[in-house]
GROMACS .gro file of C-alpha atoms in nm:
model
  398
    1MET     CA    1  15.788  11.752 -10.116
    2ASN     CA    2  15.504  11.571 -10.280
    3ARG     CA    3  15.447  11.233 -10.151
    4ARG     CA    4  15.550  10.932 -10.413
    5HIS     CA    5  15.245  10.699 -10.326
    6ASP     CA    6  15.374  10.440 -10.581
    7ILE     CA    7  15.685  10.392 -10.355
    8ASP     CA    8  15.461  10.368 -10.047
    9ALA     CA    9  15.263  10.131 -10.226
   10LEU     CA   10  15.523   9.909 -10.372
   11ARG     CA   11  15.702   9.896 -10.018
   12VAL     CA   12  15.354   9.772  -9.863
   13LEU     CA   13  15.310   9.499 -10.151
   14ALA     CA   14  15.656   9.395 -10.145
   15PHE     CA   15  15.647   9.321  -9.746
   16GLY     CA   16  15.324   9.142  -9.819
   17LEU     CA   17  15.500   8.905 -10.055
   18LEU     CA   18  15.719   8.843  -9.787
   19ILE     CA   19  15.493   8.735  -9.561
   20LEU     CA   20  15.323   8.476  -9.829
   21TYR     CA   21  15.666   8.374  -9.930
   22HIS     CA   22  15.824   8.279  -9.572
   23ALA     CA   23  15.465   8.090  -9.536
   24ALA     CA   24  15.560   7.906  -9.871
   25MET     CA   25  15.900   7.831  -9.731
   26LEU     CA   26  15.726   7.558  -9.503
   27TYR     CA   27  15.594   7.392  -9.805
   28VAL     CA   28  15.826   7.419 -10.093
   29ALA     CA   29  16.074   7.072 -10.129
   30GLY     CA   30  16.418   7.022 -10.260
   31GLU     CA   31  16.793   7.109 -10.215
   32GLY     CA   32  16.846   7.448 -10.106
   33TRP     CA   33  16.509   7.512  -9.971
   34ASP     CA   34  16.588   7.442  -9.592
   35PHE     CA   35  16.376   7.664  -9.351
   36HIS     CA   36  16.340   7.662  -8.986
   37LEU     CA   37  16.026   7.416  -8.980
   38LYS     CA   38  15.903   7.210  -9.266
   39SER     CA   39  15.529   7.039  -9.284
   40SER     CA   40  15.480   6.684  -9.395
   41HIS     CA   41  15.280   6.855  -9.698
   42THR     CA   42  15.577   6.960  -9.901
   43THR     CA   43  15.570   6.963 -10.268
   44GLU     CA   44  15.841   7.063 -10.529
   45TRP     CA   45  15.615   7.273 -10.776
   46LEU     CA   46  15.648   7.546 -10.556
   47GLN     CA   47  16.000   7.591 -10.641
   48TYR     CA   48  15.884   7.752 -10.931
   49PRO     CA   49  15.667   8.077 -10.830
   50MET     CA   50  15.945   8.085 -10.538
   51LEU     CA   51  16.233   8.113 -10.794
   52PHE     CA   52  16.024   8.379 -10.966
   53LEU     CA   53  16.028   8.586 -10.688
   54ASN     CA   54  16.327   8.540 -10.485
   55ARG     CA   55  16.547   8.657 -10.758
   56TRP     CA   56  16.452   9.003 -10.727
   57ARG     CA   57  16.246   9.064 -10.432
   58MET     CA   58  16.502   9.145 -10.149
   59GLU     CA   59  16.697   9.347 -10.417
   60LEU     CA   60  16.351   9.588 -10.469
   61LEU     CA   61  16.329   9.635 -10.114
   62PHE     CA   62  16.711   9.741 -10.070
   63LEU     CA   63  16.624   9.973 -10.370
   64VAL     CA   64  16.323  10.116 -10.210
   65SER     CA   65  16.543  10.186  -9.904
   66GLY     CA   66  16.804  10.384 -10.116
   67LEU     CA   67  16.514  10.598 -10.222
   68ALA     CA   68  16.469  10.670  -9.854
   69VAL     CA   69  16.818  10.801  -9.824
   70ASN     CA   70  16.792  11.031 -10.127
   71PHE     CA   71  16.465  11.202  -9.941
   72MET     CA   72  16.591  11.225  -9.635
   73ARG     CA   73  16.916  11.376  -9.777
   74ARG     CA   74  16.706  11.703  -9.805
   75ARG     CA   75  16.583  11.746  -9.464
   76GLY     CA   76  16.895  11.752  -9.257
   77SER     CA   77  17.256  11.706  -9.192
   78LEU     CA   78  17.447  11.397  -9.213
   79GLY     CA   79  17.518  11.340  -8.862
   80ARG     CA   80  17.161  11.384  -8.827
   81LEU     CA   81  17.063  11.161  -9.058
   82ALA     CA   82  17.273  10.897  -8.945
   83GLY     CA   83  17.134  10.920  -8.586
   84LYS     CA   84  16.789  10.882  -8.714
   85ARG     CA   85  16.848  10.597  -8.924
   86SER     CA   86  17.069  10.405  -8.670
   87VAL     CA   87  16.776  10.456  -8.403
   88ARG     CA   88  16.531  10.370  -8.666
   89LEU     CA   89  16.700  10.013  -8.790
   90LEU     CA   90  16.905   9.923  -8.473
   91LEU     CA   91  16.662   9.962  -8.199
   92PRO     CA   92  16.372   9.721  -8.378
   93LEU     CA   93  16.691   9.481  -8.441
   94VAL     CA   94  16.797   9.473  -8.061
   95PHE     CA   95  16.448   9.447  -7.925
   96GLY     CA   96  16.353   9.193  -8.200
   97VAL     CA   97  16.645   8.953  -8.131
   98LEU     CA   98  16.594   8.976  -7.747
   99VAL     CA   99  16.213   8.941  -7.729
  100VAL     CA  100  16.026   8.884  -8.085
  101VAL     CA  101  16.241   8.647  -8.261
  102PRO     CA  102  16.339   8.361  -7.960
  103ILE     CA  103  16.021   8.175  -8.017
  104GLN     CA  104  16.174   8.093  -8.371
  105PRO     CA  105  16.512   7.905  -8.256
  106TYR     CA  106  16.309   7.751  -7.966
  107VAL     CA  107  16.036   7.587  -8.199
  108GLN     CA  108  16.310   7.493  -8.437
  109GLY     CA  109  16.533   7.353  -8.178
  110LEU     CA  110  16.224   7.149  -8.040
  111SER     CA  111  16.168   7.018  -8.375
  112ASN     CA  112  16.502   6.891  -8.398
  113HIS     CA  113  16.498   6.746  -8.057
  114LEU     CA  114  16.812   6.953  -7.964
  115ILE     CA  115  16.658   7.150  -7.681
  116GLU     CA  116  16.423   7.091  -7.381
  117PRO     CA  117  16.082   7.210  -7.341
  118GLY     CA  118  16.024   7.487  -7.145
  119PHE     CA  119  16.014   7.846  -7.294
  120GLY     CA  120  16.107   8.052  -6.997
  121HIS     CA  121  16.419   7.793  -6.935
  122PHE     CA  122  16.523   7.854  -7.290
  123LEU     CA  123  16.512   8.218  -7.320
  124LEU     CA  124  16.751   8.265  -6.998
  125ARG     CA  125  16.956   8.051  -7.183
  126TYR     CA  126  16.933   8.230  -7.506
  127TRP     CA  127  16.997   8.558  -7.355
  128SER     CA  128  17.299   8.477  -7.225
  129GLY     CA  129  17.459   8.330  -7.539
  130GLY     CA  130  17.394   7.949  -7.469
  131PRO     CA  131  17.590   7.717  -7.560
  132TRP     CA  132  17.382   7.505  -7.757
  133PRO     CA  133  17.405   7.182  -7.916
  134ALA     CA  134  17.554   7.161  -8.259
  135GLY     CA  135  17.231   7.221  -8.540
  136ALA     CA  136  16.980   7.343  -8.244
  137PHE     CA  137  16.845   7.628  -8.471
  138THR     CA  138  16.969   7.833  -8.716
  139GLY     CA  139  17.244   8.051  -8.589
  140TRP     CA  140  17.309   7.822  -8.305
  141GLN     CA  141  17.712   7.848  -8.359
  142TYR     CA  142  17.661   8.249  -8.246
  143GLY     CA  143  17.423   8.171  -7.932
  144PHE     CA  144  17.152   8.391  -8.075
  145THR     CA  145  16.958   8.465  -8.403
  146TRP     CA  146  16.831   8.727  -8.562
  147ASN     CA  147  16.686   8.497  -8.859
  148HIS     CA  148  16.457   8.747  -9.087
  149LEU     CA  149  16.554   9.071  -8.891
  150TRP     CA  150  16.893   9.015  -9.085
  151TYR     CA  151  16.791   9.277  -9.349
  152LEU     CA  152  16.809   9.561  -9.057
  153PRO     CA  153  17.189   9.528  -9.000
  154TYR     CA  154  17.261   9.470  -9.372
  155LEU     CA  155  17.041   9.835  -9.404
  156TRP     CA  156  17.231   9.993  -9.144
  157VAL     CA  157  17.547   9.902  -9.273
  158TYR     CA  158  17.459  10.030  -9.643
  159THR     CA  159  17.326  10.348  -9.527
  160MET     CA  160  17.634  10.450  -9.294
  161LEU     CA  161  17.864  10.357  -9.600
  162LEU     CA  162  17.667  10.575  -9.839
  163LEU     CA  163  17.661  10.874  -9.579
  164ALA     CA  164  18.024  10.862  -9.564
  165LEU     CA  165  18.017  10.895  -9.959
  166LEU     CA  166  17.776  11.137  -9.997
  167PRO     CA  167  18.028  11.443 -10.001
  168LEU     CA  168  18.206  11.249 -10.302
  169LEU     CA  169  17.876  11.181 -10.449
  170GLU     CA  170  17.743  11.542 -10.431
  171SER     CA  171  18.040  11.676 -10.580
  172ARG     CA  172  18.086  11.792 -10.906
  173HIS     CA  173  18.197  11.461 -11.045
  174GLY     CA  174  17.939  11.271 -10.834
  175GLN     CA  175  17.675  11.484 -10.968
  176ARG     CA  176  17.809  11.417 -11.334
  177LEU     CA  177  17.820  11.048 -11.268
  178ARG     CA  178  17.427  11.081 -11.120
  179ALA     CA  179  17.312  11.274 -11.396
  180ALA     CA  180  17.449  11.019 -11.634
  181CYS     CA  181  17.295  10.751 -11.483
  182LEU     CA  182  16.957  10.927 -11.478
  183ASN     CA  183  17.004  11.029 -11.846
  184LEU     CA  184  16.964  10.627 -11.950
  185ARG     CA  185  16.682  10.571 -12.179
  186GLY     CA  186  16.560  10.278 -12.390
  187ALA     CA  187  16.800   9.965 -12.404
  188PRO     CA  188  17.075  10.127 -12.205
  189LEU     CA  189  16.835  10.159 -11.922
  190LEU     CA  190  16.697   9.764 -11.923
  191LEU     CA  191  17.064   9.638 -11.990
  192LEU     CA  192  17.364   9.881 -11.832
  193PRO     CA  193  17.221   9.808 -11.441
  194ALA     CA  194  17.235   9.429 -11.486
  195LEU     CA  195  17.620   9.452 -11.577
  196PRO     CA  196  17.760   9.532 -11.244
  197LEU     CA  197  17.515   9.262 -11.055
  198LEU     CA  198  17.655   8.968 -11.346
  199LEU     CA  199  17.999   9.124 -11.256
  200TRP     CA  200  17.968   9.052 -10.863
  201ASN     CA  201  17.824   8.718 -10.922
  202VAL     CA  202  18.122   8.596 -11.136
  203LEU     CA  203  18.365   8.733 -10.898
  204LEU     CA  204  18.207   8.635 -10.577
  205ALA     CA  205  17.907   8.434 -10.584
  206ASP     CA  206  18.096   8.093 -10.579
  207ARG     CA  207  18.354   8.196 -10.323
  208TYR     CA  208  18.090   8.371 -10.077
  209PRO     CA  209  17.783   8.196 -10.051
  210VAL     CA  210  17.479   8.382  -9.904
  211THR     CA  211  17.472   8.331  -9.522
  212GLY     CA  212  17.291   8.628  -9.355
  213ALA     CA  213  17.553   8.676  -9.106
  214LEU     CA  214  17.653   8.979  -9.242
  215TRP     CA  215  18.072   8.951  -9.170
  216GLY     CA  216  18.189   8.732  -9.475
  217ASP     CA  217  17.861   8.769  -9.685
  218TRP     CA  218  18.062   8.955  -9.948
  219TYR     CA  219  17.856   8.854 -10.252
  220ALA     CA  220  17.516   8.926 -10.105
  221HIS     CA  221  17.663   9.248  -9.997
  222ALA     CA  222  17.788   9.349 -10.342
  223VAL     CA  223  17.459   9.286 -10.501
  224TYR     CA  224  17.248   9.455 -10.193
  225ALA     CA  225  17.456   9.760 -10.176
  226THR     CA  226  17.432   9.803 -10.556
  227MET     CA  227  17.087   9.799 -10.553
  228PHE     CA  228  17.042  10.033 -10.246
  229LEU     CA  229  17.299  10.277 -10.443
  230TYR     CA  230  17.053  10.215 -10.731
  231GLY     CA  231  16.749  10.357 -10.514
  232TYR     CA  232  16.974  10.653 -10.387
  233LEU     CA  233  17.074  10.766 -10.738
  234LEU     CA  234  16.713  10.703 -10.894
  235GLY     CA  235  16.549  10.968 -10.639
  236THR     CA  236  16.222  11.097 -10.780
  237ASP     CA  237  16.395  11.219 -11.090
  238SER     CA  238  16.085  11.250 -11.306
  239GLY     CA  239  16.272  11.192 -11.653
  240VAL     CA  240  16.370  10.827 -11.556
  241TRP     CA  241  16.037  10.746 -11.372
  242THR     CA  242  15.851  10.874 -11.687
  243GLU     CA  243  16.093  10.649 -11.900
  244LEU     CA  244  16.024  10.341 -11.641
  245ALA     CA  245  15.648  10.374 -11.716
  246ARG     CA  246  15.712  10.404 -12.063
  247LEU     CA  247  15.893  10.088 -12.097
  248ARG     CA  248  15.677   9.918 -11.890
  249ARG     CA  249  15.500   9.720 -12.180
  250THR     CA  250  15.860   9.612 -12.284
  251THR     CA  251  15.986   9.527 -11.961
  252LEU     CA  252  15.723   9.267 -11.871
  253PRO     CA  253  15.738   9.023 -12.182
  254LEU     CA  254  16.126   9.101 -12.154
  255ALA     CA  255  16.148   8.984 -11.753
  256LEU     CA  256  15.911   8.678 -11.859
  257ILE     CA  257  16.135   8.560 -12.154
  258CYS     CA  258  16.440   8.595 -11.917
  259PHE     CA  259  16.290   8.402 -11.668
  260ALA     CA  260  16.175   8.145 -11.853
  261LEU     CA  261  16.501   8.112 -12.055
  262TYR     CA  262  16.668   8.100 -11.728
  263LEU     CA  263  16.452   7.814 -11.579
  264LEU     CA  264  16.513   7.633 -11.872
  265GLY     CA  265  16.877   7.678 -11.821
  266ILE     CA  266  16.939   7.608 -11.431
  267LYS     CA  267  16.668   7.279 -11.479
  268GLY     CA  268  16.781   7.151 -11.830
  269LEU     CA  269  17.161   7.214 -11.833
  270PRO     CA  270  17.416   6.937 -11.685
  271GLU     CA  271  17.654   7.038 -11.428
  272ASP     CA  272  17.928   6.963 -11.679
  273ALA     CA  273  17.788   7.171 -11.944
  274ALA     CA  274  18.021   7.420 -12.150
  275THR     CA  275  18.124   7.731 -11.924
  276PRO     CA  276  17.981   7.991 -12.227
  277LEU     CA  277  17.648   7.828 -12.154
  278TRP     CA  278  17.613   7.864 -11.787
  279MET     CA  279  17.767   8.236 -11.812
  280ALA     CA  280  17.473   8.257 -12.042
  281VAL     CA  281  17.254   8.145 -11.770
  282ARG     CA  282  17.389   8.371 -11.499
  283ALA     CA  283  17.339   8.708 -11.767
  284LEU     CA  284  16.993   8.545 -11.778
  285HIS     CA  285  16.940   8.562 -11.400
  286TYR     CA  286  17.069   8.934 -11.382
  287LEU     CA  287  16.888   9.063 -11.688
  288TYR     CA  288  16.543   8.892 -11.541
  289LEU     CA  289  16.628   9.086 -11.176
  290TRP     CA  290  16.659   9.402 -11.334
  291SER     CA  291  16.387   9.372 -11.578
  292ALA     CA  292  16.158   9.240 -11.349
  293ILE     CA  293  16.249   9.568 -11.097
  294ALA     CA  294  16.223   9.770 -11.383
  295CYS     CA  295  15.877   9.642 -11.465
  296VAL     CA  296  15.745   9.691 -11.107
  297LEU     CA  297  15.906  10.027 -11.082
  298GLY     CA  298  15.712  10.110 -11.408
  299TRP     CA  299  15.356   9.963 -11.368
  300GLY     CA  300  15.365  10.109 -11.024
  301HIS     CA  301  15.455  10.451 -11.130
  302ALA     CA  302  15.189  10.436 -11.394
  303TYR     CA  303  14.910  10.298 -11.161
  304LEU     CA  304  15.002  10.315 -10.785
  305ASN     CA  305  15.089  10.698 -10.762
  306ARG     CA  306  14.757  10.787 -10.615
  307PRO     CA  307  14.633  10.849 -10.236
  308PHE     CA  308  14.467  10.535 -10.171
  309ARG     CA  309  14.284  10.518  -9.855
  310TRP     CA  310  14.429  10.219  -9.698
  311LEU     CA  311  14.776  10.324  -9.775
  312PRO     CA  312  14.844  10.562  -9.473
  313TYR     CA  313  14.760  10.313  -9.253
  314ALA     CA  314  14.916  10.006  -9.439
  315ARG     CA  315  15.272  10.222  -9.467
  316GLU     CA  316  15.251  10.242  -9.070
  317ALA     CA  317  15.183   9.878  -9.034
  318VAL     CA  318  15.433   9.763  -9.225
  319TYR     CA  319  15.770   9.762  -9.007
  320PRO     CA  320  15.589   9.624  -8.710
  321TRP     CA  321  15.451   9.322  -8.937
  322TYR     CA  322  15.782   9.274  -9.069
  323VAL     CA  323  15.917   9.245  -8.725
  324LEU     CA  324  15.666   9.028  -8.593
  325HIS     CA  325  15.549   8.785  -8.897
  326GLN     CA  326  15.801   8.530  -8.884
  327SER     CA  327  15.791   8.447  -8.523
  328LEU     CA  328  15.388   8.424  -8.522
  329LEU     CA  329  15.411   8.189  -8.862
  330LEU     CA  330  15.685   7.961  -8.697
  331LEU     CA  331  15.480   7.957  -8.377
  332PHE     CA  332  15.115   7.874  -8.543
  333ALA     CA  333  15.306   7.633  -8.784
  334TRP     CA  334  15.440   7.463  -8.459
  335TRP     CA  335  15.098   7.409  -8.340
  336LEU     CA  336  14.881   7.324  -8.607
  337MET     CA  337  15.107   7.105  -8.815
  338PRO     CA  338  15.092   6.787  -8.583
  339LEU     CA  339  14.744   6.841  -8.609
  340GLY     CA  340  14.718   6.648  -8.949
  341LEU     CA  341  14.480   6.927  -9.094
  342GLY     CA  342  14.559   6.843  -9.451
  343PRO     CA  343  14.746   7.021  -9.745
  344VAL     CA  344  14.510   7.333  -9.769
  345ALA     CA  345  14.342   7.354  -9.430
  346GLU     CA  346  14.684   7.374  -9.285
  347PRO     CA  347  14.866   7.643  -9.470
  348ALA     CA  348  14.559   7.828  -9.450
  349LEU     CA  349  14.503   7.842  -9.112
  350ILE     CA  350  14.903   7.917  -9.073
  351LEU     CA  351  14.866   8.221  -9.273
  352LEU     CA  352  14.541   8.329  -9.152
  353GLY     CA  353  14.691   8.325  -8.788
  354THR     CA  354  15.004   8.511  -8.886
  355VAL     CA  355  14.823   8.784  -9.035
  356GLY     CA  356  14.570   8.778  -8.799
  357GLY     CA  357  14.820   8.802  -8.503
  358CYS     CA  358  15.022   9.094  -8.694
  359ALA     CA  359  14.708   9.300  -8.700
  360LEU     CA  360  14.582   9.221  -8.394
  361LEU     CA  361  14.940   9.317  -8.219
  362HIS     CA  362  14.986   9.627  -8.400
  363GLU     CA  363  14.643   9.765  -8.400
  364GLY     CA  364  14.554   9.644  -8.035
  365VAL     CA  365  14.881   9.696  -7.851
  366ILE     CA  366  15.203   9.844  -8.079
  367ARG     CA  367  15.041  10.146  -8.221
  368ARG     CA  368  14.879  10.251  -7.896
  369LEU     CA  369  15.132  10.218  -7.643
  370ARG     CA  370  15.397  10.518  -7.709
  371TRP     CA  371  15.689  10.346  -7.559
  372LEU     CA  372  15.642  10.067  -7.752
  373ARG     CA  373  15.602  10.211  -8.073
  374PRO     CA  374  16.005  10.283  -8.165
  375LEU     CA  375  16.086   9.944  -8.057
  376PHE     CA  376  15.881   9.849  -8.409
  377GLY     CA  377  16.034  10.168  -8.594
  378LEU     CA  378  15.731  10.360  -8.539
  379ASP     CA  379  15.731  10.736  -8.464
  380MET     CA  380  15.579  10.866  -8.146
  381PRO     CA  381  15.233  11.026  -8.257
  382VAL     CA  382  15.242  11.382  -8.293
  383SER     CA  383  14.954  11.635  -8.455
  384THR     CA  384  15.135  11.798  -8.721
  385SER     CA  385  15.009  11.976  -9.009
  386ALA     CA  386  14.972  11.836  -9.376
  387PRO     CA  387  15.297  11.962  -9.541
  388THR     CA  388  15.485  11.825  -9.235
  389ARG     CA  389  15.307  11.478  -9.254
  390SER     CA  390  15.424  11.481  -9.621
  391ALA     CA  391  15.794  11.565  -9.523
  392ARG     CA  392  15.791  11.247  -9.320
  393MET     CA  393  15.782  11.030  -9.661
  394ALA     CA  394  16.157  10.909  -9.605
  395ASP     CA  395  16.095  10.774  -9.236
  396ASP     CA  396  15.842  10.517  -9.350
  397LEU     CA  397  16.045  10.408  -9.604
  398ALA     CA  398  16.283  10.168  -9.383
   0.00000   0.00000   0.00000
């Protein structure tokens, strides 16, 4: 199987954006932008680039993860695939929740003045499940938190559901459905995939606000699972990827126009505006979401599908960096924010510390210790031939 370098590169870039996004969460002001810590240098203008990204960034990651199942399905039984994905997703989740994440509720609890200093004492209490004062940290009511690692249990659930559905999807009728999806061209390819997402919003968004708690998060599940299924259906079909690349000069202005109109709607319409106007804003949201993803996929396929020298290393680094980054970010924020460094030096040093910490821990510790590698989602180092390495593409697409 030829390696799809553009998908590798998009995954690396998407997780890089995730680090920047979480760093910006320390500084964005306004209702609905709560985060574990907040700097004294918050500003409202950050809402605009944040909105530009957060309407599609996680959906893109779930789509890429659906692609991974498509790749892996060609190389083994459903049982073997289910076991392999379970180990790769759940082992880092458990290790992360117990070892990597606890620094986040600790500094948040200190910031809220609801826990006593002393990380060792906090960790023993955290491992025993609390209890905690109300509002001590995000997830206090459960006794523990997975914070940014919520993506892993959601992805595991969607993977297991998809594997259970694969016999149906691989049946004659299922193949017809997939062929119909892959034969979309032009305007239907840019419009039809947005319609189920809009439907989920109309049916579920008001009743089930996004929580990241897995159970009861039905609107988020509907959207993310749909994007995951889109990734599986998309696969590496050359026709639809060629069409996405051809449409890239259309999807870019379309996405920008949709975002501008959507922003005008959410910022300019009064709460008591007519229902059809708000429905138009909702439609713009999901048309922007899909056109932005189609734009990213199209431009990526046109310019990133080549063997960049940096890509193999970055591809391996993505999973450990994802597990580590928010704990390091909040730790450096807790250390640096009280120092009065100013609105430029403070975020620059926090970001530098986060990136540097991820790089040092990955290069100096994680990738060099065999027993530690699986705890951060990495395969054991083996000597393989080039074709076998190429066949391991899907394992990198967590």
